[in-house]
Amino acid sequence: MRRRELLLGGAAAGAMLALTPKGALAHGMLRTADGAGTSRASRLHPDDGLRLAHTDLHNHTLLSDGAADVEGAFAQLRAAGLDVAALTDHAVLGSLAGDSVCGSCSAITGFDDPGWARTKQLADAATVPDQFVALRGFEWTTPHLGHINVWFSEQWIDPVSTGSLVDPDALLAFLRDDVDQGFAGLASALAPVVPPTSTIDGFYAWLQQPVTGTGLGGGGADALAGFNHPNGHGNFNDFQFFGEVRDRMVSVELFNGPGDYLFRGLADGEESPVNAILNAGWRVGSLGVTDEHSGTFDVAEGKGRAGLWLRSLTRDGVREALEARRFFATRLTGLRLDATAAGVRMGGDVAHRKGTVPIRIDVDKGPQWHGKHLLAQLLVAGPAGGLPVIAHVERVTVPGPDQPVVAFDVPLDAETSPWALLRLSDPEAPAEPYAVDPFRSLGRAVAYASPWFLRPDLAGA
């Protein structure tokens, strides 16, 4: 049984040129599901040396609750057309796990030290600079607070070790006594050992601790992290803001599998996670992932993935792009998206107080999309408990390579909203059945750019 069932849970210019991607990114084309392609270079920044890499940073294997053998996972992900891929098996209570718990129960316990070490070996072997980047990561997993992906860390940690599952003895007893009786209703059964007072603070504290040794016992000061499927297995203590790790929490999943997380939780009376997390003060980029649990890493059309604008197709290049929030979420193969507000690329700070902001969009998916109509929505902060507000809707036509990029102006006020988020939808495709007004009439979302952060303090007098 799946864990999602179990847990419900100048010199600068010269340096830029030196970093120009080689190999696949420089000479290859983005490929769509039907084989057509388009360039990896942005029409908004044709000379900046950055190239687009398609990415999936959230996948599972038999090391936790996935169905795939970890040994062949990276080869499948590369064969699916990805440039960058990560394995992020669950970390739940592997720090306690052993033969004395329940034998083979990695679907519950998740990562242990041998699994963590094996994933590193496989990622290192699969990485080919300038061709394919494989990342080892893990998913910090609770049934009540949420799930968080962690990349680039030497250490791994689980909720038991961060104090978020605070009664390990009771947890072990539950596993020994009940694991052979099936896992239905596990979240309810775990309620006595997961007190509602447990918080996410311990994880954020771990992110600030120095890296020492290997495996459990050291900190995550070298790590980047992201919020997974928000409102799906908790809302991270109501998206409580911790300024000390703001720059380290780089992403939020807006596409997970086929799901559009703008609407996640609304049917249960929860706030849109997009509105909640950005209004809380987090500076996160928009990520799309498959969150694959099956035995096949096909990254099929319609599943989430991300586009990263990279200086180099290396681990350092991937990390730099994530830290800059220079990425977008989509669920379409071969989509290229770049966007600027007042000349600032997605994910960046815009020096702005109040007034009109020029928006420029480079969007392409090969010849079959030239002339296609999309709706570009600029979202800004909405009221607490609700959805973001649509500040502007622009009907756009995807240009051919010899036509001007999409351009329009939008009035923005930093006092009303400190952020703005670009969403693209296809008006010819029906909106998701769970979409709500006013989005229901705009069709199916195809991409989210990372937000811009409006900074009146940078705007001068």
Tab-separated table of C-alpha atoms in Angstrom:
chain	number	residue	atom	x	y	z
A	1	MET	CA	0.000	0.000	0.000
A	2	ARG	CA	1.241	3.476	-0.873
A	3	ARG	CA	2.459	5.898	1.749
A	4	ARG	CA	0.026	8.480	0.362
A	5	GLU	CA	-2.615	6.018	1.526
A	6	LEU	CA	-0.723	5.184	4.687
A	7	LEU	CA	-0.030	8.714	5.855
A	8	LEU	CA	-2.811	10.474	4.044
A	9	GLY	CA	-0.321	11.748	4.513
A	10	GLY	CA	32.919	42.511	-17.540
A	11	ALA	CA	34.719	40.087	-15.493
A	12	ALA	CA	31.136	39.202	-14.859
A	13	ALA	CA	30.413	39.071	-18.585
A	14	GLY	CA	33.492	36.943	-19.177
A	15	ALA	CA	32.526	34.635	-16.360
A	16	MET	CA	29.034	34.339	-17.831
A	17	LEU	CA	30.433	33.301	-21.186
A	18	ALA	CA	32.701	30.786	-19.518
A	19	LEU	CA	29.641	29.212	-17.909
A	20	THR	CA	27.701	28.856	-21.139
A	21	PRO	CA	26.199	25.344	-21.141
A	22	LYS	CA	27.785	22.779	-23.380
A	23	GLY	CA	26.621	19.478	-24.737
A	24	ALA	CA	22.915	18.727	-24.577
A	25	LEU	CA	21.811	22.192	-23.537
A	26	ALA	CA	23.853	24.159	-26.033
A	27	HIS	CA	23.140	22.067	-29.091
A	28	GLY	CA	19.988	20.129	-28.274
A	29	MET	CA	16.363	21.085	-28.691
A	30	LEU	CA	13.513	20.752	-26.258
A	31	ARG	CA	11.426	17.830	-27.417
A	32	THR	CA	7.664	17.514	-27.135
A	33	ALA	CA	5.595	14.366	-26.820
A	34	ASP	CA	5.018	14.279	-30.589
A	35	GLY	CA	8.681	14.839	-31.440
A	36	ALA	CA	8.595	18.495	-32.444
A	37	GLY	CA	11.100	20.763	-30.773
A	38	THR	CA	12.061	24.298	-29.915
A	39	SER	CA	15.175	26.114	-28.788
A	40	ARG	CA	16.465	26.035	-25.223
A	41	ALA	CA	17.515	29.700	-25.429
A	42	SER	CA	15.277	32.495	-24.139
A	43	ARG	CA	14.195	35.124	-26.610
A	44	LEU	CA	14.112	37.601	-23.721
A	45	HIS	CA	17.787	36.996	-22.864
A	46	PRO	CA	19.362	35.518	-26.007
A	47	ASP	CA	22.929	36.403	-25.022
A	48	ASP	CA	23.016	35.657	-21.299
A	49	GLY	CA	24.425	32.143	-21.685
A	50	LEU	CA	21.544	30.442	-19.851
A	51	ARG	CA	19.763	27.445	-21.326
A	52	LEU	CA	16.590	25.655	-20.345
A	53	ALA	CA	16.713	22.200	-18.752
A	54	HIS	CA	13.627	20.109	-18.065
A	55	THR	CA	13.658	18.632	-14.606
A	56	ASP	CA	11.853	16.301	-12.197
A	57	LEU	CA	12.991	16.660	-8.585
A	58	HIS	CA	10.531	14.360	-6.776
A	59	ASN	CA	10.476	10.563	-7.319
A	60	HIS	CA	10.187	7.391	-5.231
A	61	THR	CA	11.497	3.824	-5.339
A	62	LEU	CA	11.339	0.644	-3.302
A	63	LEU	CA	13.601	2.366	-0.767
A	64	SER	CA	10.347	3.811	0.550
A	65	ASP	CA	6.857	3.392	-0.929
A	66	GLY	CA	7.607	3.449	-4.658
A	67	ALA	CA	7.251	0.400	-6.899
A	68	ALA	CA	10.450	0.864	-8.901
A	69	ASP	CA	13.836	-0.695	-8.277
A	70	VAL	CA	16.232	2.089	-7.355
A	71	GLU	CA	18.985	0.523	-9.485
A	72	GLY	CA	17.406	1.484	-12.801
A	73	ALA	CA	15.580	4.651	-11.816
A	74	PHE	CA	18.002	7.283	-13.091
A	75	ALA	CA	18.407	5.501	-16.430
A	76	GLN	CA	14.628	5.571	-16.897
A	77	LEU	CA	14.413	9.243	-15.978
A	78	ARG	CA	17.127	10.139	-18.454
A	79	ALA	CA	15.503	8.017	-21.157
A	80	ALA	CA	12.252	9.908	-20.557
A	81	GLY	CA	13.960	13.040	-21.860
A	82	LEU	CA	14.845	14.785	-18.624
A	83	ASP	CA	18.059	16.752	-18.199
A	84	VAL	CA	17.962	16.766	-14.379
A	85	ALA	CA	16.290	14.255	-12.063
A	86	ALA	CA	16.222	13.474	-8.351
A	87	LEU	CA	15.280	10.460	-6.257
A	88	THR	CA	13.679	11.624	-3.019
A	89	ASP	CA	12.472	8.634	-1.067
A	90	HIS	CA	10.534	9.226	2.119
A	91	ALA	CA	12.276	9.700	5.463
A	92	VAL	CA	9.782	8.848	8.201
A	93	LEU	CA	11.293	6.840	11.024
A	94	GLY	CA	14.271	5.130	9.487
A	95	SER	CA	16.434	6.306	12.360
A	96	LEU	CA	14.558	3.751	14.478
A	97	ALA	CA	14.168	1.059	11.866
A	98	GLY	CA	15.906	-2.264	12.012
A	99	ASP	CA	15.238	-5.971	11.897
A	100	SER	CA	13.578	-5.683	15.292
A	101	VAL	CA	10.814	-3.444	13.948
A	102	CYS	CA	8.956	-5.344	11.262
A	103	GLY	CA	11.463	-6.780	8.854
A	104	SER	CA	10.884	-5.428	5.372
A	105	CYS	CA	8.677	-2.385	5.924
A	106	SER	CA	10.407	0.393	4.040
A	107	ALA	CA	7.018	1.577	2.780
A	108	ILE	CA	6.478	2.859	6.326
A	109	THR	CA	9.939	3.551	7.653
A	110	GLY	CA	11.402	5.062	4.505
A	111	PHE	CA	15.090	5.824	4.222
A	112	ASP	CA	17.746	4.246	6.359
A	113	ASP	CA	21.520	4.768	6.211
A	114	PRO	CA	22.221	2.010	3.644
A	115	GLY	CA	19.497	3.359	1.346
A	116	TRP	CA	20.841	6.885	1.643
A	117	ALA	CA	24.352	5.704	0.791
A	118	ARG	CA	23.156	3.617	-2.144
A	119	THR	CA	21.229	6.532	-3.646
A	120	LYS	CA	24.401	8.636	-3.572
A	121	GLN	CA	26.355	5.931	-5.388
A	122	LEU	CA	23.713	5.663	-8.083
A	123	ALA	CA	23.347	9.435	-8.502
A	124	ASP	CA	27.105	9.873	-8.827
A	125	ALA	CA	27.324	7.092	-11.390
A	126	ALA	CA	24.407	8.451	-13.441
A	127	THR	CA	25.630	12.064	-13.583
A	128	VAL	CA	27.352	13.061	-16.814
A	129	PRO	CA	28.307	16.771	-16.808
A	130	ASP	CA	26.793	18.693	-19.714
A	131	GLN	CA	24.464	15.778	-20.451
A	132	PHE	CA	22.505	14.636	-17.381
A	133	VAL	CA	22.457	15.570	-13.702
A	134	ALA	CA	21.262	13.022	-11.115
A	135	LEU	CA	20.524	14.219	-7.588
A	136	ARG	CA	20.137	12.377	-4.323
A	137	GLY	CA	17.506	13.785	-1.993
A	138	PHE	CA	14.918	12.750	0.555
A	139	GLU	CA	11.369	13.656	1.510
A	140	TRP	CA	10.941	14.540	5.190
A	141	THR	CA	7.525	12.981	5.770
A	142	THR	CA	4.886	13.381	8.469
A	143	PRO	CA	1.175	12.482	8.424
A	144	HIS	CA	0.115	15.831	9.862
A	145	LEU	CA	2.645	18.642	9.268
A	146	GLY	CA	3.485	18.059	5.621
A	147	HIS	CA	6.242	16.694	3.426
A	148	ILE	CA	9.431	18.573	2.510
A	149	ASN	CA	11.940	17.633	-0.161
A	150	VAL	CA	15.624	18.126	0.628
A	151	TRP	CA	18.405	18.235	-1.983
A	152	PHE	CA	22.199	18.705	-1.897
A	153	SER	CA	22.620	17.554	1.707
A	154	GLU	CA	25.248	15.136	2.948
A	155	GLN	CA	22.967	14.206	5.827
A	156	TRP	CA	19.421	12.978	5.995
A	157	ILE	CA	16.941	13.421	8.817
A	158	ASP	CA	13.504	12.093	9.673
A	159	PRO	CA	10.599	13.471	11.754
A	160	VAL	CA	11.506	11.256	14.697
A	161	SER	CA	14.924	12.912	14.888
A	162	THR	CA	13.479	16.431	14.555
A	163	GLY	CA	10.949	15.888	17.345
A	164	SER	CA	7.954	15.879	15.031
A	165	LEU	CA	7.016	12.292	15.918
A	166	VAL	CA	7.635	12.688	19.597
A	167	ASP	CA	6.935	9.257	21.094
A	168	PRO	CA	9.191	6.778	19.269
A	169	ASP	CA	8.579	3.981	21.773
A	170	ALA	CA	4.842	4.074	21.106
A	171	LEU	CA	5.529	4.239	17.395
A	172	LEU	CA	7.729	1.158	17.511
A	173	ALA	CA	5.122	-0.689	19.523
A	174	PHE	CA	2.490	0.168	16.953
A	175	LEU	CA	4.659	-1.154	14.132
A	176	ARG	CA	5.514	-4.395	15.916
A	177	ASP	CA	1.930	-5.091	16.941
A	178	ASP	CA	-0.076	-3.882	13.966
A	179	VAL	CA	2.026	-3.877	10.833
A	180	ASP	CA	0.934	-7.368	9.838
A	181	GLN	CA	-2.740	-6.423	10.232
A	182	GLY	CA	-2.692	-4.002	7.313
A	183	PHE	CA	-2.274	-0.255	7.115
A	184	ALA	CA	-5.797	1.091	6.616
A	185	GLY	CA	-6.437	4.081	8.802
A	186	LEU	CA	-2.794	4.433	9.787
A	187	ALA	CA	-3.049	8.187	10.285
A	188	SER	CA	-5.863	7.752	12.812
A	189	ALA	CA	-4.082	4.899	14.507
A	190	LEU	CA	-0.958	7.010	14.882
A	191	ALA	CA	-2.824	9.873	16.538
A	192	PRO	CA	-1.751	8.839	20.079
A	193	VAL	CA	1.917	8.951	19.059
A	194	VAL	CA	1.701	12.113	16.961
A	195	PRO	CA	0.436	14.740	19.409
A	196	PRO	CA	-1.118	17.828	17.834
A	197	THR	CA	1.452	19.927	19.684
A	198	SER	CA	4.327	18.593	17.590
A	199	THR	CA	5.674	21.242	15.212
A	200	ILE	CA	7.887	21.710	12.209
A	201	ASP	CA	10.398	23.820	14.152
A	202	GLY	CA	12.832	20.936	14.551
A	203	PHE	CA	13.204	20.546	10.812
A	204	TYR	CA	13.995	24.233	10.330
A	205	ALA	CA	16.493	24.003	13.195
A	206	TRP	CA	18.179	21.069	11.435
A	207	LEU	CA	18.526	23.167	8.271
A	208	GLN	CA	20.650	25.606	10.255
A	209	GLN	CA	22.910	23.055	11.959
A	210	PRO	CA	26.473	22.432	10.708
A	211	VAL	CA	27.180	19.422	8.572
A	212	THR	CA	29.207	16.827	10.472
A	213	GLY	CA	29.957	13.197	9.763
A	214	THR	CA	27.702	11.149	7.521
A	215	GLY	CA	24.110	9.997	7.784
A	216	LEU	CA	21.989	10.853	10.807
A	217	GLY	CA	23.657	12.993	13.411
A	218	GLY	CA	24.730	16.017	11.417
A	219	GLY	CA	22.943	19.128	10.283
A	220	GLY	CA	21.548	20.331	6.993
A	221	ALA	CA	23.374	23.644	6.583
A	222	ASP	CA	24.372	22.552	3.064
A	223	ALA	CA	20.815	21.731	1.971
A	224	LEU	CA	18.122	23.324	-0.140
A	225	ALA	CA	14.515	22.334	0.481
A	226	GLY	CA	11.009	22.779	-0.858
A	227	PHE	CA	7.384	22.447	0.242
A	228	ASN	CA	5.710	19.398	-1.316
A	229	HIS	CA	2.042	19.086	-2.371
A	230	PRO	CA	0.916	21.847	0.068
A	231	ASN	CA	-2.379	21.107	1.855
A	232	GLY	CA	-1.971	17.529	0.677
A	233	HIS	CA	-0.570	16.057	3.915
A	234	GLY	CA	-0.574	19.117	6.135
A	235	ASN	CA	0.168	22.805	5.764
A	236	PHE	CA	3.467	23.161	7.614
A	237	ASN	CA	1.983	24.703	10.771
A	238	ASP	CA	-0.158	27.046	8.654
A	239	PHE	CA	2.916	27.893	6.548
A	240	GLN	CA	4.522	29.483	9.596
A	241	PHE	CA	7.376	31.701	8.458
A	242	PHE	CA	10.939	31.172	9.682
A	243	GLY	CA	13.109	33.970	8.376
A	244	GLU	CA	16.324	32.149	9.300
A	245	VAL	CA	15.712	29.580	6.541
A	246	ARG	CA	13.822	31.738	4.060
A	247	ASP	CA	16.589	31.579	1.483
A	248	ARG	CA	16.983	27.812	1.886
A	249	MET	CA	13.312	26.956	1.276
A	250	VAL	CA	13.405	27.485	-2.460
A	251	SER	CA	10.243	25.948	-3.901
A	252	VAL	CA	6.603	24.997	-3.589
A	253	GLU	CA	4.991	22.367	-5.775
A	254	LEU	CA	2.248	23.935	-7.886
A	255	PHE	CA	1.956	20.898	-10.139
A	256	ASN	CA	2.265	17.516	-8.451
A	257	GLY	CA	1.453	14.686	-10.821
A	258	PRO	CA	-1.550	15.967	-12.772
A	259	GLY	CA	-2.798	18.172	-9.924
A	260	ASP	CA	-2.963	21.986	-9.925
A	261	TYR	CA	-2.215	23.028	-6.348
A	262	LEU	CA	-3.632	26.529	-6.680
A	263	PHE	CA	-6.891	24.898	-5.617
A	264	ARG	CA	-5.663	22.260	-3.175
A	265	GLY	CA	-7.647	22.262	0.068
A	266	LEU	CA	-10.306	24.732	-1.012
A	267	ALA	CA	-13.006	22.058	-0.933
A	268	ASP	CA	-12.112	21.411	2.711
A	269	GLY	CA	-12.281	25.067	3.682
A	270	GLU	CA	-8.521	25.638	3.560
A	271	GLU	CA	-6.760	28.623	2.044
A	272	SER	CA	-5.186	28.302	-1.379
A	273	PRO	CA	-1.603	27.255	-0.618
A	274	VAL	CA	-0.315	29.725	-3.219
A	275	ASN	CA	-1.960	32.591	-1.374
A	276	ALA	CA	-1.024	31.314	2.074
A	277	ILE	CA	2.635	30.543	1.509
A	278	LEU	CA	3.526	33.733	-0.371
A	279	ASN	CA	1.562	35.955	1.997
A	280	ALA	CA	3.370	34.331	4.925
A	281	GLY	CA	6.655	35.726	3.619
A	282	TRP	CA	8.224	32.674	1.981
A	283	ARG	CA	10.163	33.443	-1.225
A	284	VAL	CA	9.548	30.209	-3.069
A	285	GLY	CA	9.685	29.420	-6.765
A	286	SER	CA	7.076	27.416	-8.685
A	287	LEU	CA	7.969	23.741	-9.063
A	288	GLY	CA	6.313	20.960	-11.036
A	289	VAL	CA	7.023	17.295	-10.240
A	290	THR	CA	5.668	13.861	-11.071
A	291	ASP	CA	6.021	12.547	-7.495
A	292	GLU	CA	6.276	9.180	-9.219
A	293	HIS	CA	5.453	6.083	-7.154
A	294	SER	CA	4.821	3.600	-9.945
A	295	GLY	CA	7.394	1.284	-11.434
A	296	THR	CA	7.797	3.445	-14.549
A	297	PHE	CA	9.477	6.853	-14.662
A	298	ASP	CA	7.931	7.998	-17.931
A	299	VAL	CA	7.230	11.665	-17.036
A	300	ALA	CA	4.150	11.309	-19.220
A	301	GLU	CA	2.395	14.281	-20.776
A	302	GLY	CA	0.144	15.898	-18.186
A	303	LYS	CA	2.368	15.134	-15.201
A	304	GLY	CA	4.258	17.917	-13.462
A	305	ARG	CA	7.833	18.843	-14.289
A	306	ALA	CA	9.964	21.970	-14.023
A	307	GLY	CA	12.016	24.101	-16.362
A	308	LEU	CA	15.291	25.411	-14.889
A	309	TRP	CA	17.281	28.187	-16.542
A	310	LEU	CA	20.849	26.946	-16.043
A	311	ARG	CA	24.300	28.420	-16.442
A	312	SER	CA	25.705	24.904	-16.679
A	313	LEU	CA	24.234	21.419	-16.737
A	314	THR	CA	25.992	20.412	-13.536
A	315	ARG	CA	24.952	20.034	-9.914
A	316	ASP	CA	26.374	23.452	-9.154
A	317	GLY	CA	24.368	24.870	-12.031
A	318	VAL	CA	21.160	23.257	-10.775
A	319	ARG	CA	21.742	24.535	-7.245
A	320	GLU	CA	22.409	28.084	-8.459
A	321	ALA	CA	19.188	28.113	-10.518
A	322	LEU	CA	17.133	26.843	-7.569
A	323	GLU	CA	18.631	29.431	-5.239
A	324	ALA	CA	17.804	32.171	-7.771
A	325	ARG	CA	14.217	30.827	-8.157
A	326	ARG	CA	14.925	30.854	-11.889
A	327	PHE	CA	12.467	28.104	-12.800
A	328	PHE	CA	8.861	27.407	-13.693
A	329	ALA	CA	6.295	24.645	-13.245
A	330	THR	CA	4.562	22.960	-16.158
A	331	ARG	CA	2.994	19.650	-17.072
A	332	LEU	CA	3.818	19.725	-20.774
A	333	THR	CA	6.853	18.225	-22.465
A	334	GLY	CA	8.969	20.612	-24.466
A	335	LEU	CA	7.503	23.856	-23.114
A	336	ARG	CA	9.803	26.860	-22.931
A	337	LEU	CA	8.758	29.709	-20.653
A	338	ASP	CA	10.659	32.802	-19.635
A	339	ALA	CA	9.143	35.987	-18.255
A	340	THR	CA	10.259	39.365	-16.981
A	341	ALA	CA	8.613	42.120	-14.950
A	342	ALA	CA	10.260	45.519	-15.488
A	343	GLY	CA	13.140	43.594	-17.032
A	344	VAL	CA	13.592	41.278	-14.020
A	345	ARG	CA	13.460	37.551	-14.654
A	346	MET	CA	11.016	35.282	-12.838
A	347	GLY	CA	11.943	34.672	-9.215
A	348	GLY	CA	13.724	38.007	-8.832
A	349	ASP	CA	13.273	41.240	-6.869
A	350	VAL	CA	11.539	44.078	-8.722
A	351	ALA	CA	12.257	47.614	-7.519
A	352	HIS	CA	8.690	48.893	-7.462
A	353	ARG	CA	6.253	50.824	-5.298
A	354	LYS	CA	3.130	51.552	-7.303
A	355	GLY	CA	2.320	51.971	-10.957
A	356	THR	CA	2.494	50.145	-14.266
A	357	VAL	CA	4.913	47.255	-14.698
A	358	PRO	CA	5.814	45.954	-18.179
A	359	ILE	CA	5.468	42.178	-18.471
A	360	ARG	CA	7.294	40.292	-21.222
A	361	ILE	CA	6.793	36.577	-21.919
A	362	ASP	CA	8.706	34.148	-24.086
A	363	VAL	CA	6.609	31.013	-24.553
A	364	ASP	CA	7.058	28.299	-27.155
A	365	LYS	CA	6.444	24.596	-27.639
A	366	GLY	CA	7.453	24.123	-31.226
A	367	PRO	CA	5.731	24.890	-34.536
A	368	GLN	CA	2.451	23.234	-33.557
A	369	TRP	CA	1.937	25.937	-30.924
A	370	HIS	CA	2.644	28.975	-33.092
A	371	GLY	CA	-0.608	30.910	-33.311
A	372	LYS	CA	-2.125	29.081	-30.345
A	373	HIS	CA	-4.165	31.208	-27.925
A	374	LEU	CA	-3.392	31.191	-24.210
A	375	LEU	CA	-4.583	33.244	-21.279
A	376	ALA	CA	-1.884	34.904	-19.171
A	377	GLN	CA	-3.001	35.748	-15.655
A	378	LEU	CA	-1.036	37.855	-13.215
A	379	LEU	CA	-1.942	36.811	-9.676
A	380	VAL	CA	-1.410	38.953	-6.587
A	381	ALA	CA	-2.122	38.547	-2.879
A	382	GLY	CA	-5.689	37.728	-1.971
A	383	PRO	CA	-7.454	37.898	1.380
A	384	ALA	CA	-6.451	35.562	4.186
A	385	GLY	CA	-8.225	32.259	3.860
A	386	GLY	CA	-8.909	32.627	0.155
A	387	LEU	CA	-7.444	32.615	-3.313
A	388	PRO	CA	-4.977	34.967	-4.955
A	389	VAL	CA	-6.557	37.857	-6.815
A	390	ILE	CA	-6.331	38.011	-10.598
A	391	ALA	CA	-4.839	41.442	-11.229
A	392	HIS	CA	-4.892	41.069	-15.009
A	393	VAL	CA	-5.850	38.598	-17.745
A	394	GLU	CA	-4.242	38.940	-21.156
A	395	ARG	CA	-5.272	36.896	-24.186
A	396	VAL	CA	-2.014	36.062	-25.918
A	397	THR	CA	-1.054	34.377	-29.140
A	398	VAL	CA	2.029	32.182	-29.065
A	399	PRO	CA	4.416	33.882	-31.511
A	400	GLY	CA	6.538	32.270	-34.136
A	401	PRO	CA	10.307	32.772	-33.946
A	402	ASP	CA	10.153	35.834	-36.240
A	403	GLN	CA	7.297	37.517	-34.370
A	404	PRO	CA	7.565	39.765	-31.271
A	405	VAL	CA	7.380	38.182	-27.843
A	406	VAL	CA	4.259	38.653	-25.751
A	407	ALA	CA	4.168	42.072	-24.087
A	408	PHE	CA	1.619	43.874	-21.908
A	409	ASP	CA	1.529	46.228	-18.921
A	410	VAL	CA	-0.066	45.645	-15.522
A	411	PRO	CA	-0.593	48.116	-12.648
A	412	LEU	CA	0.868	46.738	-9.403
A	413	ASP	CA	0.978	48.141	-5.885
A	414	ALA	CA	3.576	46.718	-3.482
A	415	GLU	CA	1.501	47.825	-0.492
A	416	THR	CA	-1.399	45.692	-1.678
A	417	SER	CA	0.726	42.708	-2.664
A	418	PRO	CA	4.475	42.160	-2.183
A	419	TRP	CA	4.467	39.503	-4.899
A	420	ALA	CA	3.079	38.788	-8.367
A	421	LEU	CA	2.788	35.385	-10.036
A	422	LEU	CA	2.322	34.570	-13.721
A	423	ARG	CA	-0.043	31.714	-14.607
A	424	LEU	CA	-0.681	30.489	-18.141
A	425	SER	CA	-3.784	28.527	-19.081
A	426	ASP	CA	-5.212	26.980	-22.222
A	427	PRO	CA	-8.775	28.277	-22.745
A	428	GLU	CA	-9.481	25.446	-25.209
A	429	ALA	CA	-8.814	22.783	-22.551
A	430	PRO	CA	-11.430	22.317	-19.812
A	431	ALA	CA	-10.410	23.490	-16.373
A	432	GLU	CA	-9.885	20.897	-13.691
A	433	PRO	CA	-13.183	19.754	-12.141
A	434	TYR	CA	-12.043	21.129	-8.802
A	435	ALA	CA	-11.246	24.601	-10.195
A	436	VAL	CA	-13.309	27.438	-8.755
A	437	ASP	CA	-14.466	30.798	-10.062
A	438	PRO	CA	-13.053	32.992	-11.486
A	439	PHE	CA	-10.466	30.438	-12.679
A	440	ARG	CA	-12.979	27.899	-13.929
A	441	SER	CA	-13.677	29.931	-17.072
A	442	LEU	CA	-9.975	30.358	-17.917
A	443	GLY	CA	-9.303	26.771	-18.970
A	444	ARG	CA	-6.613	24.358	-17.870
A	445	ALA	CA	-3.368	25.655	-16.387
A	446	VAL	CA	-0.250	24.791	-18.374
A	447	ALA	CA	2.453	26.673	-16.446
A	448	TYR	CA	3.332	28.822	-13.448
A	449	ALA	CA	6.391	31.059	-13.501
A	450	SER	CA	8.204	31.654	-10.219
A	451	PRO	CA	6.884	34.795	-8.522
A	452	TRP	CA	8.367	38.249	-8.665
A	453	PHE	CA	8.910	39.946	-5.304
A	454	LEU	CA	8.076	43.645	-5.276
A	455	ARG	CA	10.615	45.688	-3.311
A	456	PRO	CA	9.656	49.323	-2.654
A	457	ASP	CA	12.828	49.676	-0.565
A	458	LEU	CA	14.817	49.296	-3.788
A	459	ALA	CA	12.709	51.770	-5.731
A	460	GLY	CA	14.235	54.954	-4.281
A	461	ALA	CA	12.336	58.105	-3.366
